[in-house]
Amino acid sequence: MNTRSTEASPHRTTPAWTGGADPYLPGSQSRKNRPAGAAMVLGVTGLSTSVFLFGGLLGVAGLVLGIVALVRSGRARRGRAKAVTGLVTSAIGSWWPS
């Protein structure tokens, strides 16, 4: 599938993409909510290791990052589901009796 326009000058060096940013270039996609992903990873890890001593510590770190991620999600709601997942699993992991 050719995404270049057919009327482009032969001397043109940049592609005439029809869909905005090039999806194949790294960093060209929309901003991500990285604390949301970190909160989810810490929450799931804290929940699965909550029977050990460090599971509760990971849960507390996941709670903090989950709150930060929810604040950052704002109106665009980027990463909101990951942030909520991180908050719930972190809360259970830090509360779970070890």
mmCIF file of N, CA and C in Angstrom:
data_model
loop_
_atom_site.group_PDB
_atom_site.id
_atom_site.type_symbol
_atom_site.label_atom_id
_atom_site.label_comp_id
_atom_site.label_asym_id
_atom_site.label_seq_id
_atom_site.Cartn_x
_atom_site.Cartn_y
_atom_site.Cartn_z
ATOM 1 N N MET A 1 0.843 -1.170 0.000
ATOM 2 C CA MET A 1 0.000 0.000 0.000
ATOM 3 C C MET A 1 0.886 1.230 0.000
ATOM 4 N N ASN A 2 0.694 2.066 -0.977
ATOM 5 C CA ASN A 2 1.485 3.267 -1.100
ATOM 6 C C ASN A 2 0.785 4.402 -0.371
ATOM 7 N N THR A 3 1.450 4.983 0.617
ATOM 8 C CA THR A 3 0.827 6.062 1.390
ATOM 9 C C THR A 3 1.299 7.438 0.941
ATOM 10 N N ARG A 4 2.153 7.489 -0.044
ATOM 11 C CA ARG A 4 2.621 8.788 -0.556
ATOM 12 C C ARG A 4 1.610 9.320 -1.560
ATOM 13 N N SER A 5 1.505 10.617 -1.602
ATOM 14 C CA SER A 5 0.590 11.203 -2.572
ATOM 15 C C SER A 5 1.172 11.060 -3.966
ATOM 16 N N THR A 6 0.310 10.952 -4.945
ATOM 17 C CA THR A 6 0.774 10.745 -6.311
ATOM 18 C C THR A 6 1.245 12.025 -6.961
ATOM 19 N N GLU A 7 0.879 13.173 -6.415
ATOM 20 C CA GLU A 7 1.246 14.447 -7.006
ATOM 21 C C GLU A 7 2.471 15.072 -6.344
ATOM 22 N N ALA A 8 3.209 14.311 -5.569
ATOM 23 C CA ALA A 8 4.376 14.845 -4.876
ATOM 24 C C ALA A 8 5.499 15.115 -5.865
ATOM 25 N N SER A 9 6.258 16.116 -5.579
ATOM 26 C CA SER A 9 7.398 16.480 -6.411
ATOM 27 C C SER A 9 8.459 15.390 -6.305
ATOM 28 N N PRO A 10 9.178 15.095 -7.383
ATOM 29 C CA PRO A 10 10.231 14.075 -7.285
ATOM 30 C C PRO A 10 11.394 14.526 -6.412
ATOM 31 N N HIS A 11 11.492 15.808 -6.109
ATOM 32 C CA HIS A 11 12.577 16.341 -5.286
ATOM 33 C C HIS A 11 12.208 16.424 -3.817
ATOM 34 N N ARG A 12 11.024 16.047 -3.503
ATOM 35 C CA ARG A 12 10.569 16.092 -2.111
ATOM 36 C C ARG A 12 11.244 14.971 -1.326
ATOM 37 N N THR A 13 11.808 15.293 -0.171
ATOM 38 C CA THR A 13 12.545 14.309 0.605
ATOM 39 C C THR A 13 11.739 13.729 1.756
ATOM 40 N N THR A 14 10.684 14.381 2.172
ATOM 41 C CA THR A 14 9.880 13.869 3.280
ATOM 42 C C THR A 14 8.635 13.189 2.735
ATOM 43 N N PRO A 15 8.219 12.096 3.339
ATOM 44 C CA PRO A 15 7.019 11.412 2.845
ATOM 45 C C PRO A 15 5.761 12.213 3.170
ATOM 46 N N ALA A 16 4.808 12.128 2.295
ATOM 47 C CA ALA A 16 3.532 12.813 2.510
ATOM 48 C C ALA A 16 2.569 11.822 3.151
ATOM 49 N N TRP A 17 2.698 11.625 4.444
ATOM 50 C CA TRP A 17 1.848 10.669 5.157
ATOM 51 C C TRP A 17 0.447 11.213 5.242
ATOM 52 N N THR A 18 -0.493 10.333 5.101
ATOM 53 C CA THR A 18 -1.890 10.762 5.130
ATOM 54 C C THR A 18 -2.496 10.696 6.523
ATOM 55 N N GLY A 19 -1.877 9.975 7.437
ATOM 56 C CA GLY A 19 -2.483 9.781 8.744
ATOM 57 C C GLY A 19 -1.802 10.543 9.864
ATOM 58 N N GLY A 20 -1.134 11.621 9.600
ATOM 59 C CA GLY A 20 -0.480 12.373 10.668
ATOM 60 C C GLY A 20 0.927 11.872 10.905
ATOM 61 N N ALA A 21 1.242 11.522 12.139
ATOM 62 C CA ALA A 21 2.583 11.075 12.501
ATOM 63 C C ALA A 21 2.853 9.680 11.941
ATOM 64 N N ASP A 22 4.109 9.415 11.658
ATOM 65 C CA ASP A 22 4.508 8.113 11.147
ATOM 66 C C ASP A 22 4.416 7.085 12.270
ATOM 67 N N PRO A 23 3.567 6.066 12.155
ATOM 68 C CA PRO A 23 3.405 5.111 13.253
ATOM 69 C C PRO A 23 4.588 4.177 13.423
ATOM 70 N N TYR A 24 5.508 4.165 12.469
ATOM 71 C CA TYR A 24 6.636 3.250 12.547
ATOM 72 C C TYR A 24 7.880 3.880 13.160
ATOM 73 N N LEU A 25 7.859 5.168 13.412
ATOM 74 C CA LEU A 25 8.990 5.828 14.046
ATOM 75 C C LEU A 25 8.817 5.786 15.559
ATOM 76 N N PRO A 26 9.873 5.454 16.307
ATOM 77 C CA PRO A 26 9.734 5.443 17.761
ATOM 78 C C PRO A 26 9.516 6.844 18.300
ATOM 79 N N GLY A 27 8.638 6.960 19.259
ATOM 80 C CA GLY A 27 8.370 8.248 19.892
ATOM 81 C C GLY A 27 7.387 9.106 19.139
ATOM 82 N N SER A 28 6.860 8.630 18.021
ATOM 83 C CA SER A 28 5.935 9.455 17.258
ATOM 84 C C SER A 28 4.490 9.251 17.694
ATOM 85 N N GLN A 29 4.251 8.274 18.534
ATOM 86 C CA GLN A 29 2.891 8.049 18.989
ATOM 87 C C GLN A 29 2.577 8.980 20.146
ATOM 88 N N SER A 30 1.333 8.966 20.570
ATOM 89 C CA SER A 30 0.910 9.860 21.634
ATOM 90 C C SER A 30 1.649 9.566 22.937
ATOM 91 N N ARG A 31 1.670 10.561 23.796
ATOM 92 C CA ARG A 31 2.368 10.414 25.078
ATOM 93 C C ARG A 31 1.741 9.302 25.893
ATOM 94 N N LYS A 32 2.590 8.595 26.596
ATOM 95 C CA LYS A 32 2.108 7.488 27.421
ATOM 96 C C LYS A 32 2.189 7.884 28.884
ATOM 97 N N ASN A 33 1.390 7.244 29.682
ATOM 98 C CA ASN A 33 1.392 7.468 31.115
ATOM 99 C C ASN A 33 2.259 6.382 31.748
ATOM 100 N N ARG A 34 3.551 6.631 31.818
ATOM 101 C CA ARG A 34 4.496 5.628 32.302
ATOM 102 C C ARG A 34 4.302 5.257 33.771
ATOM 103 N N PRO A 35 3.925 6.187 34.664
ATOM 104 C CA PRO A 35 3.656 5.767 36.044
ATOM 105 C C PRO A 35 2.508 4.770 36.149
ATOM 106 N N ALA A 36 1.570 4.806 35.218
ATOM 107 C CA ALA A 36 0.463 3.851 35.245
ATOM 108 C C ALA A 36 0.974 2.441 34.997
ATOM 109 N N GLY A 37 1.845 2.291 34.020
ATOM 110 C CA GLY A 37 2.425 0.984 33.749
ATOM 111 C C GLY A 37 3.279 0.485 34.892
ATOM 112 N N ALA A 38 4.043 1.398 35.476
ATOM 113 C CA ALA A 38 4.885 1.015 36.615
ATOM 114 C C ALA A 38 4.031 0.625 37.816
ATOM 115 N N ALA A 39 2.935 1.342 38.038
ATOM 116 C CA ALA A 39 2.045 1.015 39.159
ATOM 117 C C ALA A 39 1.413 -0.349 38.953
ATOM 118 N N MET A 40 1.042 -0.652 37.713
ATOM 119 C CA MET A 40 0.440 -1.949 37.450
ATOM 120 C C MET A 40 1.446 -3.081 37.663
ATOM 121 N N VAL A 41 2.668 -2.893 37.179
ATOM 122 C CA VAL A 41 3.698 -3.925 37.358
ATOM 123 C C VAL A 41 4.022 -4.111 38.838
ATOM 124 N N LEU A 42 4.201 -3.005 39.563
ATOM 125 C CA LEU A 42 4.497 -3.112 40.994
ATOM 126 C C LEU A 42 3.328 -3.711 41.763
ATOM 127 N N GLY A 43 2.105 -3.366 41.376
ATOM 128 C CA GLY A 43 0.942 -3.908 42.059
ATOM 129 C C GLY A 43 0.799 -5.406 41.872
ATOM 130 N N VAL A 44 0.960 -5.861 40.637
ATOM 131 C CA VAL A 44 0.846 -7.298 40.370
ATOM 132 C C VAL A 44 1.999 -8.049 41.025
ATOM 133 N N THR A 45 3.204 -7.492 40.954
ATOM 134 C CA THR A 45 4.354 -8.127 41.596
ATOM 135 C C THR A 45 4.193 -8.126 43.110
ATOM 136 N N GLY A 46 3.735 -7.027 43.669
ATOM 137 C CA GLY A 46 3.507 -6.958 45.110
ATOM 138 C C GLY A 46 2.436 -7.919 45.575
ATOM 139 N N LEU A 47 1.390 -8.072 44.760
ATOM 140 C CA LEU A 47 0.324 -9.000 45.112
ATOM 141 C C LEU A 47 0.806 -10.447 45.058
ATOM 142 N N SER A 48 1.590 -10.763 44.041
ATOM 143 C CA SER A 48 2.055 -12.146 43.919
ATOM 144 C C SER A 48 3.143 -12.495 44.930
ATOM 145 N N THR A 49 3.852 -11.500 45.429
ATOM 146 C CA THR A 49 4.904 -11.758 46.421
ATOM 147 C C THR A 49 4.505 -11.255 47.805
ATOM 148 N N SER A 50 3.212 -11.078 48.042
ATOM 149 C CA SER A 50 2.781 -10.520 49.324
ATOM 150 C C SER A 50 2.985 -11.477 50.490
ATOM 151 N N VAL A 51 3.244 -12.736 50.220
ATOM 152 C CA VAL A 51 3.497 -13.660 51.315
ATOM 153 C C VAL A 51 4.905 -13.468 51.871
ATOM 154 N N PHE A 52 5.750 -12.763 51.137
ATOM 155 C CA PHE A 52 7.099 -12.458 51.616
ATOM 156 C C PHE A 52 7.117 -11.052 52.191
ATOM 157 N N LEU A 53 8.219 -10.678 52.773
ATOM 158 C CA LEU A 53 8.342 -9.365 53.408
ATOM 159 C C LEU A 53 8.283 -8.224 52.399
ATOM 160 N N PHE A 54 8.924 -8.379 51.239
ATOM 161 C CA PHE A 54 9.028 -7.259 50.313
ATOM 162 C C PHE A 54 7.766 -7.046 49.480
ATOM 163 N N GLY A 55 6.796 -7.936 49.536
ATOM 164 C CA GLY A 55 5.559 -7.757 48.784
ATOM 165 C C GLY A 55 4.785 -6.532 49.233
ATOM 166 N N GLY A 56 4.755 -6.293 50.538
ATOM 167 C CA GLY A 56 4.075 -5.108 51.052
ATOM 168 C C GLY A 56 4.771 -3.826 50.665
ATOM 169 N N LEU A 57 6.096 -3.859 50.605
ATOM 170 C CA LEU A 57 6.843 -2.668 50.188
ATOM 171 C C LEU A 57 6.584 -2.335 48.725
ATOM 172 N N LEU A 58 6.512 -3.358 47.881
ATOM 173 C CA LEU A 58 6.180 -3.128 46.478
ATOM 174 C C LEU A 58 4.757 -2.610 46.341
ATOM 175 N N GLY A 59 3.868 -3.083 47.193
ATOM 176 C CA GLY A 59 2.490 -2.606 47.170
ATOM 177 C C GLY A 59 2.375 -1.139 47.529
ATOM 178 N N VAL A 60 3.152 -0.701 48.508
ATOM 179 C CA VAL A 60 3.131 0.719 48.899
ATOM 180 C C VAL A 60 3.680 1.582 47.767
ATOM 181 N N ALA A 61 4.763 1.144 47.134
ATOM 182 C CA ALA A 61 5.316 1.896 45.998
ATOM 183 C C ALA A 61 4.317 1.932 44.846
ATOM 184 N N GLY A 62 3.610 0.825 44.626
ATOM 185 C CA GLY A 62 2.585 0.797 43.587
ATOM 186 C C GLY A 62 1.421 1.714 43.891
ATOM 187 N N LEU A 63 1.050 1.829 45.171
ATOM 188 C CA LEU A 63 -0.014 2.763 45.558
ATOM 189 C C LEU A 63 0.357 4.202 45.236
ATOM 190 N N VAL A 64 1.576 4.568 45.576
ATOM 191 C CA VAL A 64 2.036 5.941 45.317
ATOM 192 C C VAL A 64 2.056 6.217 43.810
ATOM 193 N N LEU A 65 2.620 5.292 43.044
ATOM 194 C CA LEU A 65 2.670 5.494 41.591
ATOM 195 C C LEU A 65 1.279 5.456 40.965
ATOM 196 N N GLY A 66 0.380 4.654 41.508
ATOM 197 C CA GLY A 66 -0.982 4.622 40.995
ATOM 198 C C GLY A 66 -1.710 5.938 41.201
ATOM 199 N N ILE A 67 -1.503 6.556 42.348
ATOM 200 C CA ILE A 67 -2.119 7.870 42.608
ATOM 201 C C ILE A 67 -1.537 8.920 41.668
ATOM 202 N N VAL A 68 -0.213 8.885 41.482
ATOM 203 C CA VAL A 68 0.430 9.825 40.550
ATOM 204 C C VAL A 68 -0.107 9.611 39.141
ATOM 205 N N ALA A 69 -0.280 8.369 38.738
ATOM 206 C CA ALA A 69 -0.766 8.061 37.393
ATOM 207 C C ALA A 69 -2.210 8.514 37.205
ATOM 208 N N LEU A 70 -3.036 8.371 38.223
ATOM 209 C CA LEU A 70 -4.424 8.838 38.113
ATOM 210 C C LEU A 70 -4.490 10.351 37.970
ATOM 211 N N VAL A 71 -3.621 11.047 38.695
ATOM 212 C CA VAL A 71 -3.597 12.507 38.575
ATOM 213 C C VAL A 71 -3.119 12.908 37.180
ATOM 214 N N ARG A 72 -2.118 12.190 36.660
ATOM 215 C CA ARG A 72 -1.582 12.514 35.338
ATOM 216 C C ARG A 72 -2.527 12.161 34.205
ATOM 217 N N SER A 73 -3.414 11.196 34.411
ATOM 218 C CA SER A 73 -4.284 10.767 33.324
ATOM 219 C C SER A 73 -5.205 11.899 32.876
ATOM 220 N N GLY A 74 -5.667 12.685 33.808
ATOM 221 C CA GLY A 74 -6.440 13.878 33.484
ATOM 222 C C GLY A 74 -7.640 13.624 32.600
ATOM 223 N N ARG A 75 -7.915 14.582 31.731
ATOM 224 C CA ARG A 75 -9.084 14.506 30.882
ATOM 225 C C ARG A 75 -8.906 13.513 29.738
ATOM 226 N N ALA A 76 -7.668 13.310 29.304
ATOM 227 C CA ALA A 76 -7.428 12.407 28.181
ATOM 228 C C ALA A 76 -7.572 10.950 28.593
ATOM 229 N N ARG A 77 -7.477 10.679 29.882
ATOM 230 C CA ARG A 77 -7.623 9.335 30.448
ATOM 231 C C ARG A 77 -6.621 8.344 29.881
ATOM 232 N N ARG A 78 -5.418 8.811 29.600
ATOM 233 C CA ARG A 78 -4.373 7.911 29.128
ATOM 234 C C ARG A 78 -3.847 7.093 30.291
ATOM 235 N N GLY A 79 -3.923 5.805 30.181
ATOM 236 C CA GLY A 79 -3.394 4.928 31.203
ATOM 237 C C GLY A 79 -4.257 4.810 32.435
ATOM 238 N N ARG A 80 -5.496 5.247 32.364
ATOM 239 C CA ARG A 80 -6.362 5.216 33.544
ATOM 240 C C ARG A 80 -6.663 3.777 33.995
ATOM 241 N N ALA A 81 -6.880 2.872 33.051
ATOM 242 C CA ALA A 81 -7.172 1.485 33.411
ATOM 243 C C ALA A 81 -5.960 0.830 34.075
ATOM 244 N N LYS A 82 -4.777 1.112 33.564
ATOM 245 C CA LYS A 82 -3.566 0.569 34.181
ATOM 246 C C LYS A 82 -3.371 1.140 35.578
ATOM 247 N N ALA A 83 -3.659 2.433 35.740
ATOM 248 C CA ALA A 83 -3.497 3.069 37.045
ATOM 249 C C ALA A 83 -4.459 2.472 38.063
ATOM 250 N N VAL A 84 -5.704 2.243 37.663
ATOM 251 C CA VAL A 84 -6.687 1.655 38.580
ATOM 252 C C VAL A 84 -6.294 0.215 38.907
ATOM 253 N N THR A 85 -5.831 -0.529 37.900
ATOM 254 C CA THR A 85 -5.374 -1.897 38.151
ATOM 255 C C THR A 85 -4.207 -1.902 39.120
ATOM 256 N N GLY A 86 -3.276 -0.983 38.927
ATOM 257 C CA GLY A 86 -2.135 -0.873 39.835
ATOM 258 C C GLY A 86 -2.555 -0.505 41.246
ATOM 259 N N LEU A 87 -3.517 0.411 41.359
ATOM 260 C CA LEU A 87 -3.998 0.807 42.687
ATOM 261 C C LEU A 87 -4.666 -0.358 43.412
ATOM 262 N N VAL A 88 -5.530 -1.069 42.715
ATOM 263 C CA VAL A 88 -6.263 -2.169 43.358
ATOM 264 C C VAL A 88 -5.316 -3.285 43.766
ATOM 265 N N THR A 89 -4.456 -3.722 42.845
ATOM 266 C CA THR A 89 -3.541 -4.818 43.183
ATOM 267 C C THR A 89 -2.517 -4.395 44.226
ATOM 268 N N SER A 90 -2.098 -3.136 44.196
ATOM 269 C CA SER A 90 -1.162 -2.649 45.209
ATOM 270 C C SER A 90 -1.812 -2.580 46.585
ATOM 271 N N ALA A 91 -3.075 -2.142 46.605
ATOM 272 C CA ALA A 91 -3.770 -2.064 47.890
ATOM 273 C C ALA A 91 -3.955 -3.457 48.486
ATOM 274 N N ILE A 92 -4.331 -4.410 47.678
ATOM 275 C CA ILE A 92 -4.509 -5.779 48.174
ATOM 276 C C ILE A 92 -3.170 -6.370 48.582
ATOM 277 N N GLY A 93 -2.134 -6.135 47.767
ATOM 278 C CA GLY A 93 -0.814 -6.675 48.073
ATOM 279 C C GLY A 93 -0.184 -6.088 49.324
ATOM 280 N N SER A 94 -0.424 -4.809 49.585
ATOM 281 C CA SER A 94 0.161 -4.196 50.787
ATOM 282 C C SER A 94 -0.681 -4.497 52.023
ATOM 283 N N TRP A 95 -1.978 -4.774 51.832
ATOM 284 C CA TRP A 95 -2.840 -5.082 52.970
ATOM 285 C C TRP A 95 -2.777 -6.556 53.351
ATOM 286 N N TRP A 96 -2.548 -7.407 52.368
ATOM 287 C CA TRP A 96 -2.564 -8.857 52.580
ATOM 288 C C TRP A 96 -1.623 -9.241 53.722
ATOM 289 N N PRO A 97 -2.100 -10.001 54.685
ATOM 290 C CA PRO A 97 -1.220 -10.358 55.809
ATOM 291 C C PRO A 97 -0.049 -11.238 55.355
ATOM 292 N N SER A 98 1.124 -10.818 55.762
ATOM 293 C CA SER A 98 2.300 -11.587 55.352
ATOM 294 C C SER A 98 2.839 -12.429 56.475
#
